[in-house]
């Protein structure tokens, strides 16, 4: 009974606050006026961790020492893309924004993520690029979500950079969700999962993804684009898993 009463009071309070503030910050839950990018408050937005200055030149992985240029992963397993940059680390407000876009149908979160990418080192990737290509989803998954979230992100970035977007990559087979797999399995899971359906001869291509984890997705996207004639493949992701 007491729980019910407490829930009612909370409901009334939430209703009261929502008269003034449309919804609480998706990250800290507080009802705050100074929303940046619609879903998270200014303090959570400003607390998003950028990629540290000491990080792998190839994939952005934070490193303990500036003595090394590349992380162990990039040193041992040669990547097919030339460079990947991300807006920040996949935690706190940035993680929240990616989740809103991917799992809560909040398409507007793509706008905030695009802004974060353009305010980071990733912005330089679009210089001299001829094509922006989103990481494709399997058709059934895309139908279930109603949209491909990386395509939303890529199209906003295309508008801001004037680099043309192309949906030239397709997923040629179903794959298991990457987050359920170990490193080795992730690589095998995605091997040759993508195909370019148009030639991209001579283009410098920027592949857009949501989260960069092991690089398996980006590497396979690069493989397909290089086979289709791309001159160079770069990667831009909203976040880097830590
Ligand atoms: Zn907040
Ligand atoms: Zn690396």
Tab-separated table of C-alpha atoms and ligand atoms in Angstrom:
chain	number	residue	atom	x	y	z
A	1	UNK	CA	0.000	0.000	0.000
A	2	UNK	CA	2.784	2.324	1.006
A	3	UNK	CA	4.628	1.545	-2.248
A	4	UNK	CA	1.535	2.368	-4.226
A	5	UNK	CA	1.175	5.723	-2.484
A	6	UNK	CA	4.850	6.496	-3.081
A	7	UNK	CA	4.472	5.636	-6.765
A	8	UNK	CA	1.464	7.963	-6.950
A	9	UNK	CA	3.348	10.806	-5.338
A	10	UNK	CA	6.241	10.212	-7.734
A	11	UNK	CA	3.825	10.224	-10.666
A	12	UNK	CA	2.335	13.531	-9.534
A	13	UNK	CA	5.802	15.027	-9.041
A	14	UNK	CA	6.945	13.821	-12.481
A	15	UNK	CA	3.822	15.303	-14.024
A	16	UNK	CA	4.442	18.585	-12.241
A	17	UNK	CA	8.042	18.805	-13.411
A	18	UNK	CA	7.144	17.803	-16.936
A	19	UNK	CA	4.997	20.933	-17.157
A	20	UNK	CA	8.210	22.920	-17.071
A	21	UNK	CA	10.787	20.448	-18.307
A	22	UNK	CA	9.741	17.956	-20.963
A	23	UNK	CA	11.717	14.963	-19.670
A	24	UNK	CA	14.563	14.141	-17.316
A	25	UNK	CA	18.147	13.925	-18.559
A	26	UNK	CA	18.591	10.450	-20.069
A	27	UNK	CA	21.972	10.188	-18.386
A	28	UNK	CA	21.640	11.557	-14.827
A	29	UNK	CA	17.852	11.514	-14.545
A	30	UNK	CA	17.578	15.065	-13.230
A	31	UNK	CA	15.003	17.504	-14.513
A	32	UNK	CA	17.245	20.230	-15.808
A	33	UNK	CA	16.544	23.118	-18.076
A	34	UNK	CA	19.873	23.386	-19.867
A	35	UNK	CA	19.420	20.523	-22.294
A	36	UNK	CA	21.969	20.166	-25.029
A	37	UNK	CA	20.910	18.004	-27.888
A	38	UNK	CA	17.480	17.241	-26.450
A	39	UNK	CA	18.200	14.169	-24.367
A	40	UNK	CA	21.066	14.857	-22.012
A	41	UNK	CA	21.755	17.858	-19.829
A	42	UNK	CA	24.664	20.253	-20.318
A	43	UNK	CA	26.663	18.828	-17.438
A	44	UNK	CA	26.363	15.241	-18.765
A	45	UNK	CA	27.141	16.471	-22.272
A	46	UNK	CA	30.252	18.261	-21.062
A	47	UNK	CA	31.302	15.184	-19.065
A	48	UNK	CA	31.543	13.022	-22.206
A	49	UNK	CA	35.102	11.656	-22.283
A	50	UNK	CA	37.024	12.541	-25.431
A	51	UNK	CA	39.588	10.124	-26.856
A	52	UNK	CA	42.754	10.805	-24.811
A	53	UNK	CA	45.685	12.503	-26.554
A	54	UNK	CA	47.846	9.443	-25.891
A	55	UNK	CA	46.062	6.864	-27.989
A	56	UNK	CA	46.688	4.485	-30.896
A	57	UNK	CA	47.277	6.450	-34.118
A	58	UNK	CA	45.347	3.828	-36.032
A	59	UNK	CA	42.276	3.017	-33.926
A	60	UNK	CA	42.143	5.573	-31.108
A	61	UNK	CA	42.595	3.076	-28.268
A	62	UNK	CA	43.807	4.905	-25.148
A	63	UNK	CA	47.438	3.954	-24.418
A	64	UNK	CA	49.428	3.975	-21.176
A	65	UNK	CA	52.525	5.396	-22.779
A	66	UNK	CA	53.259	7.798	-25.611
A	67	UNK	CA	56.304	5.655	-26.478
A	68	UNK	CA	54.116	3.400	-28.616
A	69	UNK	CA	52.346	4.624	-31.724
A	70	UNK	CA	49.970	1.736	-32.173
A	71	UNK	CA	48.099	-0.433	-29.688
A	72	UNK	CA	48.911	-4.145	-29.398
A	73	UNK	CA	45.870	-5.100	-31.429
A	74	UNK	CA	46.777	-2.878	-34.411
A	75	UNK	CA	50.443	-3.878	-34.130
A	76	UNK	CA	49.672	-7.597	-34.404
A	77	UNK	CA	46.574	-7.706	-36.589
A	78	UNK	CA	47.072	-5.417	-39.553
A	79	UNK	CA	43.950	-3.466	-40.325
A	80	UNK	CA	42.654	-2.791	-43.819
A	81	UNK	CA	41.380	0.705	-43.022
A	82	UNK	CA	43.906	3.520	-42.782
A	83	UNK	CA	42.585	5.194	-39.631
A	84	UNK	CA	39.551	5.261	-37.335
A	85	UNK	CA	38.529	8.168	-35.132
A	86	UNK	CA	35.719	8.427	-32.623
A	87	UNK	CA	33.937	11.308	-30.879
A	88	UNK	CA	34.677	9.887	-27.433
A	89	UNK	CA	34.713	6.904	-25.106
A	90	UNK	CA	31.682	4.624	-24.965
A	91	UNK	CA	30.527	5.478	-21.456
A	92	UNK	CA	28.330	7.956	-19.575
A	93	UNK	CA	26.385	10.411	-21.746
A	94	UNK	CA	27.818	9.173	-25.029
A	95	UNK	CA	26.752	5.589	-24.298
A	96	UNK	CA	23.305	6.878	-23.388
A	97	UNK	CA	22.978	8.745	-26.688
A	98	UNK	CA	23.997	5.671	-28.711
A	99	UNK	CA	21.450	3.561	-26.809
A	100	UNK	CA	18.696	6.102	-27.389
A	101	UNK	CA	19.405	6.060	-31.110
A	102	UNK	CA	19.740	2.279	-31.394
A	103	UNK	CA	17.213	0.909	-28.981
A	104	UNK	CA	14.737	3.641	-28.068
A	105	UNK	CA	13.763	4.968	-31.461
A	106	UNK	CA	15.170	8.426	-30.668
A	107	UNK	CA	16.334	9.330	-34.137
A	108	UNK	CA	17.212	12.876	-33.071
A	109	UNK	CA	20.096	11.464	-31.028
A	110	UNK	CA	21.891	11.036	-34.379
A	111	UNK	CA	22.056	14.813	-34.625
A	112	UNK	CA	23.827	15.100	-31.274
A	113	UNK	CA	26.226	12.274	-32.159
A	114	UNK	CA	27.038	13.924	-35.493
A	115	UNK	CA	27.789	17.158	-33.661
A	116	UNK	CA	30.094	15.333	-31.258
A	117	UNK	CA	31.909	13.686	-34.181
A	118	UNK	CA	32.367	17.024	-35.949
A	119	UNK	CA	33.702	18.588	-32.737
A	120	UNK	CA	36.332	15.851	-32.374
A	121	UNK	CA	39.456	14.749	-34.241
A	122	UNK	CA	37.160	12.600	-36.405
A	123	UNK	CA	36.144	15.744	-38.321
A	124	UNK	CA	39.492	15.678	-40.169
A	125	UNK	CA	38.580	12.317	-41.737
A	126	UNK	CA	36.186	14.005	-44.142
A	127	UNK	CA	38.869	16.234	-45.649
A	128	UNK	CA	39.694	14.924	-49.081
A	129	UNK	CA	37.066	12.176	-48.827
A	130	UNK	CA	34.791	11.448	-51.771
A	131	UNK	CA	32.187	9.209	-50.204
A	132	UNK	CA	30.526	8.531	-46.842
A	133	UNK	CA	29.232	4.981	-46.399
A	134	UNK	CA	27.155	3.799	-43.416
A	135	UNK	CA	27.737	0.314	-41.967
A	136	UNK	CA	24.750	-1.658	-43.248
A	137	UNK	CA	22.315	-3.694	-41.161
A	138	UNK	CA	20.819	-7.024	-42.119
A	139	UNK	CA	17.499	-6.370	-43.847
A	140	UNK	CA	15.378	-8.044	-41.189
A	141	UNK	CA	17.036	-6.140	-38.345
A	142	UNK	CA	16.546	-2.900	-40.246
A	143	UNK	CA	12.862	-3.639	-40.748
A	144	UNK	CA	12.421	-4.411	-37.055
A	145	UNK	CA	14.070	-1.127	-35.990
A	146	UNK	CA	12.392	0.813	-38.767
A	147	UNK	CA	15.643	2.510	-39.738
A	148	UNK	CA	19.380	1.982	-39.948
A	149	UNK	CA	20.805	4.181	-37.197
A	150	UNK	CA	24.262	4.448	-38.797
A	151	UNK	CA	22.620	5.641	-42.006
A	152	UNK	CA	20.884	8.467	-40.101
A	153	UNK	CA	24.226	9.454	-38.646
A	154	UNK	CA	25.988	9.194	-42.021
A	155	UNK	CA	23.396	11.301	-43.788
A	156	UNK	CA	23.698	14.118	-41.232
A	157	UNK	CA	27.494	14.001	-41.547
A	158	UNK	CA	27.121	14.092	-45.318
A	159	UNK	CA	24.969	17.227	-45.052
A	160	UNK	CA	27.508	18.902	-42.798
A	161	UNK	CA	30.601	18.011	-44.798
A	162	UNK	CA	29.171	18.093	-48.337
A	163	UNK	CA	30.708	14.648	-48.914
A	164	UNK	CA	28.191	12.470	-50.756
A	165	UNK	CA	26.642	9.530	-48.912
A	166	UNK	CA	26.263	6.171	-50.636
A	167	UNK	CA	24.419	3.065	-49.430
A	168	UNK	CA	26.802	0.980	-51.474
A	169	UNK	CA	27.571	-1.575	-48.762
A	170	UNK	CA	25.111	-4.352	-48.008
A	171	UNK	CA	25.157	-7.134	-45.470
A	172	UNK	CA	25.222	-10.379	-47.396
A	173	UNK	CA	24.418	-12.701	-44.534
A	174	UNK	CA	22.967	-12.673	-41.039
A	175	UNK	CA	25.481	-12.459	-38.216
A	176	UNK	CA	25.177	-12.998	-34.473
A	177	UNK	CA	25.080	-9.824	-32.340
A	178	UNK	CA	28.704	-8.784	-31.872
A	179	UNK	CA	28.289	-7.913	-28.192
A	180	UNK	CA	27.566	-11.563	-27.356
A	181	UNK	CA	30.922	-12.746	-28.725
A	182	UNK	CA	34.589	-12.937	-27.772
A	183	UNK	CA	37.244	-11.208	-29.860
A	184	UNK	CA	38.110	-14.204	-32.069
A	185	UNK	CA	34.432	-15.035	-32.598
A	186	UNK	CA	33.680	-11.430	-33.522
A	187	UNK	CA	36.228	-11.554	-36.310
A	188	UNK	CA	34.931	-14.887	-37.660
A	189	UNK	CA	31.310	-13.786	-37.272
A	190	UNK	CA	31.789	-10.834	-39.603
A	191	UNK	CA	34.243	-12.320	-42.074
A	192	UNK	CA	33.029	-11.351	-45.527
A	193	UNK	CA	29.651	-10.249	-44.160
A	194	UNK	CA	29.605	-7.121	-46.357
A	195	UNK	CA	29.623	-6.547	-50.070
A	196	UNK	CA	29.817	-3.376	-52.151
A	197	UNK	CA	27.018	-3.294	-54.705
A	198	UNK	CA	28.510	-0.394	-56.646
A	199	UNK	CA	32.089	0.250	-57.709
A	200	UNK	CA	33.865	2.910	-55.664
A	201	UNK	CA	36.891	3.232	-57.926
A	202	UNK	CA	39.489	5.680	-56.739
A	203	UNK	CA	37.392	7.046	-53.867
A	204	UNK	CA	38.605	7.884	-50.399
A	205	UNK	CA	35.713	6.460	-48.374
A	206	UNK	CA	34.702	7.261	-44.791
A	207	UNK	CA	32.742	4.402	-43.212
A	208	UNK	CA	30.384	5.522	-40.447
A	209	UNK	CA	29.556	3.283	-37.476
A	210	UNK	CA	28.079	3.734	-34.013
A	211	UNK	CA	30.590	2.004	-31.717
A	212	UNK	CA	34.111	0.809	-32.487
A	213	UNK	CA	35.031	-2.218	-30.370
A	214	UNK	CA	37.512	-4.704	-31.852
A	215	UNK	CA	37.519	-3.180	-35.310
A	216	UNK	CA	36.050	-6.335	-36.887
A	217	UNK	CA	33.123	-4.468	-38.459
A	218	UNK	CA	35.279	-1.642	-39.765
A	219	UNK	CA	37.861	-4.061	-41.109
A	220	UNK	CA	35.311	-6.113	-43.047
A	221	UNK	CA	33.656	-2.954	-44.391
A	222	UNK	CA	37.093	-1.803	-45.543
A	223	UNK	CA	37.771	-5.182	-47.169
A	224	UNK	CA	34.570	-4.977	-49.242
A	225	UNK	CA	35.190	-1.357	-50.265
A	226	UNK	CA	38.831	-1.940	-51.198
A	227	UNK	CA	37.779	-4.919	-53.304
A	228	UNK	CA	35.286	-2.601	-55.025
A	229	UNK	CA	38.136	-0.250	-55.928
A	230	UNK	CA	38.322	2.255	-53.057
A	231	UNK	CA	41.645	4.079	-52.866
A	232	UNK	CA	41.535	4.372	-49.089
A	233	UNK	CA	39.043	3.526	-46.353
A	234	UNK	CA	38.808	5.580	-43.155
A	235	UNK	CA	36.413	5.051	-40.279
A	236	UNK	CA	34.358	7.457	-38.177
A	237	UNK	CA	32.486	6.126	-35.176
A	238	UNK	CA	30.461	7.889	-32.520
A	239	UNK	CA	32.157	6.033	-29.682
A	240	UNK	CA	35.072	3.826	-28.764
A	241	UNK	CA	34.462	0.910	-26.447
A	242	UNK	CA	36.764	0.974	-23.419
B	1	LIG	ZN1	22.375	14.881	-16.979
B	2	LIG	ZN1	44.968	0.423	-32.334
